[in-house]
Short mmCIF file of C-alpha atoms in Angstrom, two decimals:
data_model
loop_
_atom_site.label_atom_id
_atom_site.label_comp_id
_atom_site.label_asym_id
_atom_site.label_seq_id
_atom_site.Cartn_x
_atom_site.Cartn_y
_atom_site.Cartn_z
CA UNK A 1 -11.83 -27.91 10.78
CA UNK A 2 -8.69 -30.04 11.15
CA UNK A 3 -8.89 -29.84 14.94
CA UNK A 4 -12.56 -30.91 14.94
CA UNK A 5 -11.93 -33.84 12.57
CA UNK A 6 -9.01 -35.27 14.52
CA UNK A 7 -8.74 -37.07 17.84
CA UNK A 8 -8.89 -34.97 21.04
CA UNK A 9 -5.13 -35.43 21.52
CA UNK A 10 -4.32 -33.83 18.13
CA UNK A 11 -2.12 -30.75 18.35
CA UNK A 12 -2.47 -28.88 15.07
CA UNK A 13 0.15 -26.46 13.86
CA UNK A 14 -2.00 -25.48 10.86
CA UNK A 15 -2.80 -22.02 12.20
CA UNK A 16 0.84 -21.15 12.71
CA UNK A 17 0.00 -19.97 16.22
CA UNK A 18 2.42 -21.53 18.69
CA UNK A 19 1.41 -22.04 22.30
CA UNK A 20 2.23 -18.69 23.92
CA UNK A 21 3.03 -20.32 27.28
CA UNK A 22 6.15 -21.72 25.60
CA UNK A 23 7.54 -18.31 24.58
CA UNK A 24 10.84 -17.67 26.39
CA UNK A 25 10.03 -14.03 27.22
CA UNK A 26 7.76 -12.89 30.03
CA UNK A 27 8.13 -9.11 29.82
CA UNK A 28 10.56 -6.47 28.56
CA UNK A 29 11.56 -2.97 29.55
CA UNK A 30 12.68 -0.56 26.85
CA UNK A 31 14.91 2.36 27.88
CA UNK A 32 15.09 5.38 25.60
CA UNK A 33 18.09 7.68 25.10
CA UNK A 34 16.49 10.36 27.28
CA UNK A 35 16.42 7.88 30.19
CA UNK A 36 12.68 7.28 30.14
CA UNK A 37 11.46 3.72 29.82
CA UNK A 38 8.34 1.70 29.24
CA UNK A 39 7.44 -1.86 30.04
CA UNK A 40 5.90 -4.45 27.76
CA UNK A 41 3.67 -6.55 29.99
CA UNK A 42 3.17 -10.30 29.66
CA UNK A 43 0.04 -9.79 27.54
CA UNK A 44 1.79 -7.31 25.21
CA UNK A 45 4.79 -9.65 24.88
CA UNK A 46 2.46 -12.50 23.94
CA UNK A 47 0.80 -10.32 21.29
CA UNK A 48 4.17 -9.13 19.98
CA UNK A 49 5.62 -12.64 19.68
CA UNK A 50 2.53 -14.28 18.17
CA UNK A 51 1.57 -14.19 14.52
CA UNK A 52 -0.96 -11.44 14.04
CA UNK A 53 -3.69 -10.72 11.54
CA UNK A 54 -2.52 -10.09 7.96
CA UNK A 55 -3.73 -6.45 7.83
CA UNK A 56 -1.60 -5.59 10.88
CA UNK A 57 -1.78 -5.18 14.64
CA UNK A 58 -5.53 -4.84 15.29
CA UNK A 59 -5.41 -1.81 17.66
CA UNK A 60 -3.10 0.02 15.21
CA UNK A 61 -5.32 -0.77 12.20
CA UNK A 62 -8.38 0.45 14.14
CA UNK A 63 -6.59 3.66 15.13
CA UNK A 64 -5.40 4.28 11.53
CA UNK A 65 -8.93 3.77 10.17
CA UNK A 66 -10.21 6.35 12.66
CA UNK A 67 -7.43 8.73 11.63
CA UNK A 68 -8.35 8.35 7.94
CA UNK A 69 -11.99 9.00 8.75
CA UNK A 70 -11.21 12.10 10.84
CA UNK A 71 -8.68 13.63 8.43
CA UNK A 72 -10.02 12.59 5.02
CA UNK A 73 -13.64 11.45 5.49
CA UNK A 74 -13.55 9.23 2.36
CA UNK A 75 -16.73 9.60 0.29
CA UNK A 76 -17.11 5.82 0.04
CA UNK A 77 -17.16 5.38 3.82
CA UNK A 78 -20.95 5.23 4.13
CA UNK A 79 -21.76 3.57 0.80
CA UNK A 80 -23.43 0.17 1.14
CA UNK A 81 -22.03 -2.98 -0.42
CA UNK A 82 -18.58 -3.71 -1.79
CA UNK A 83 -18.06 -0.13 -3.03
CA UNK A 84 -18.41 1.23 0.48
CA UNK A 85 -16.49 1.18 3.67
CA UNK A 86 -12.84 1.65 4.44
CA UNK A 87 -10.07 -0.84 4.85
CA UNK A 88 -6.31 -0.66 5.05
CA UNK A 89 -3.27 -2.80 5.63
CA UNK A 90 -0.12 -1.93 7.55
CA UNK A 91 3.07 -2.55 5.58
CA UNK A 92 6.71 -2.54 6.62
CA UNK A 93 7.32 0.71 4.76
CA UNK A 94 6.37 2.79 1.75
CA UNK A 95 8.28 0.66 -0.77
CA UNK A 96 6.69 -2.51 0.61
CA UNK A 97 3.23 -0.99 0.18
CA UNK A 98 4.08 0.32 -3.27
CA UNK A 99 5.48 -3.05 -4.39
CA UNK A 100 2.32 -4.82 -3.15
CA UNK A 101 0.12 -2.35 -5.05
CA UNK A 102 2.18 -2.82 -8.21
CA UNK A 103 1.94 -6.61 -7.87
CA UNK A 104 -1.87 -6.33 -7.68
CA UNK A 105 -2.27 -3.93 -10.59
CA UNK A 106 0.43 -4.72 -13.15
CA UNK A 107 1.13 -7.77 -15.27
CA UNK A 108 3.92 -8.31 -17.84
CA UNK A 109 3.43 -6.20 -20.95
CA UNK A 110 1.15 -3.62 -19.30
CA UNK A 111 1.73 0.04 -20.12
CA UNK A 112 2.10 2.41 -17.20
CA UNK A 113 2.36 6.19 -17.21
CA UNK A 114 5.25 7.44 -15.10
CA UNK A 115 6.97 10.72 -14.22
CA UNK A 116 10.33 11.26 -15.85
CA UNK A 117 12.57 11.47 -13.97
CA UNK A 118 11.19 9.48 -11.06
CA UNK A 119 12.35 7.78 -7.88
CA UNK A 120 14.92 5.05 -8.60
CA UNK A 121 13.36 2.74 -5.98
CA UNK A 122 10.10 2.80 -7.93
CA UNK A 123 11.90 1.75 -11.10
CA UNK A 124 13.56 -1.10 -9.17
CA UNK A 125 10.14 -2.34 -8.03
CA UNK A 126 8.64 -2.06 -11.53
CA UNK A 127 11.38 -3.57 -13.72
CA UNK A 128 10.87 -7.20 -12.56
CA UNK A 129 7.15 -6.93 -13.42
CA UNK A 130 7.94 -6.62 -17.14
CA UNK A 131 5.78 -3.56 -17.74
CA UNK A 132 6.35 -0.85 -20.33
CA UNK A 133 7.13 2.67 -19.14
CA UNK A 134 5.35 5.52 -20.88
CA UNK A 135 7.46 8.44 -19.68
CA UNK A 136 5.55 11.64 -19.03
CA UNK A 137 7.49 14.90 -18.98
CA UNK A 138 7.72 16.86 -15.73
CA UNK A 139 8.73 20.41 -14.89
CA UNK A 140 9.19 22.45 -11.70
CA UNK A 141 5.51 21.79 -10.84
CA UNK A 142 5.54 18.03 -11.51
CA UNK A 143 3.81 16.07 -14.27
CA UNK A 144 2.89 18.23 -17.26
CA UNK A 145 -0.83 17.76 -18.14
CA UNK A 146 -0.29 18.45 -21.87
CA UNK A 147 2.44 15.79 -21.98
CA UNK A 148 0.07 13.33 -20.26
CA UNK A 149 -2.73 14.22 -22.67
CA UNK A 150 -0.34 13.63 -25.59
CA UNK A 151 0.65 10.18 -24.26
CA UNK A 152 -3.00 9.22 -23.82
CA UNK A 153 -4.09 10.50 -27.26
CA UNK A 154 -3.41 7.04 -28.75
CA UNK A 155 -6.45 5.64 -26.91
CA UNK A 156 -10.12 6.50 -26.45
CA UNK A 157 -12.04 6.12 -23.16
CA UNK A 158 -13.85 3.16 -24.73
CA UNK A 159 -10.54 1.29 -25.05
CA UNK A 160 -10.52 0.81 -21.29
CA UNK A 161 -13.51 -1.55 -21.61
CA UNK A 162 -11.74 -3.86 -24.08
CA UNK A 163 -10.11 -6.89 -22.49
CA UNK A 164 -7.22 -6.91 -24.97
CA UNK A 165 -6.56 -3.15 -24.82
CA UNK A 166 -3.07 -1.91 -24.06
CA UNK A 167 -4.41 1.31 -22.52
CA UNK A 168 -2.35 2.21 -19.43
CA UNK A 169 -3.85 0.89 -16.19
CA UNK A 170 -1.59 2.82 -13.83
CA UNK A 171 -0.43 6.41 -13.57
CA UNK A 172 2.51 6.74 -11.18
CA UNK A 173 3.44 10.21 -10.01
CA UNK A 174 4.83 11.68 -6.83
CA UNK A 175 2.51 14.66 -6.27
CA UNK A 176 4.35 16.25 -3.34
CA UNK A 177 8.10 16.63 -2.94
CA UNK A 178 8.97 14.40 -5.89
CA UNK A 179 12.19 12.45 -5.57
CA UNK A 180 14.54 13.35 -7.34
CA UNK A 181 13.20 16.70 -8.61
CA UNK A 182 11.58 18.12 -5.47
CA UNK A 183 8.58 19.25 -7.56
CA UNK A 184 5.08 19.43 -6.08
CA UNK A 185 1.91 19.52 -8.15
CA UNK A 186 -0.21 22.63 -7.70
CA UNK A 187 -3.88 22.11 -6.90
CA UNK A 188 -4.92 23.31 -10.36
CA UNK A 189 -2.49 20.90 -12.00
CA UNK A 190 -3.74 18.01 -9.84
CA UNK A 191 -7.29 18.79 -10.95
CA UNK A 192 -6.24 18.95 -14.61
CA UNK A 193 -4.46 15.59 -14.38
CA UNK A 194 -7.43 14.05 -12.57
CA UNK A 195 -9.78 15.13 -15.39
#
C-alpha cells in the first residue's frame, strides 16, 4: 500500500526485506567433520539471509505438516472452518515454543496445575507471568490422577464458563521422561488424567 501511494522512485523499507542483490555473500560451502561437504547455492543463500515468513522456512513448515499428518493424522485435519485444518510454527527450541504457548494462555493471577517436582526451566518461564502454581503430586509413573482430582475438586465444570472464574486454564505435565524425575505416564494413567 505504501509503495502504491508513493512516487515511483520511492524505496520502501516497510517490509523489512532488503534488496538481496546487496547481500555480501554469493554462496557457501559447509564441510562436516567426516570430510563431506555441501554447497549453499546463490538462491539458498538469498533465502537464508532474507527475512522469512513468521511460521518458519516454508519448505520446512510444509514438510513438518506432512510429517504430522503421516504420523498422527489429527482428527481436526479434515474439519471445515476454523476448527479444522493443521498449522504449526517453527521455534528456536522447546523452551522458546513453551514460553510462547505460556504467553498466549496465561495472564497474571491465573491458576495452573503443574507436576511437582518439575523442570526448572519451566518454572523460570512461568514465574515472570505472575501465575499461581497448583502443585500436583507425582510418583514413579508421573502425575497422580487422585491428586489432580483433589486439586480440581474446588471447582465444577460449569465454572469454566464463568469469565471471572479462577479455575485452572493450563495443566502442565511432562508425560514422557519427566525432568527431573524420569517418570513416564502409563497409557492408562494418561487416559485417567484426560478424563
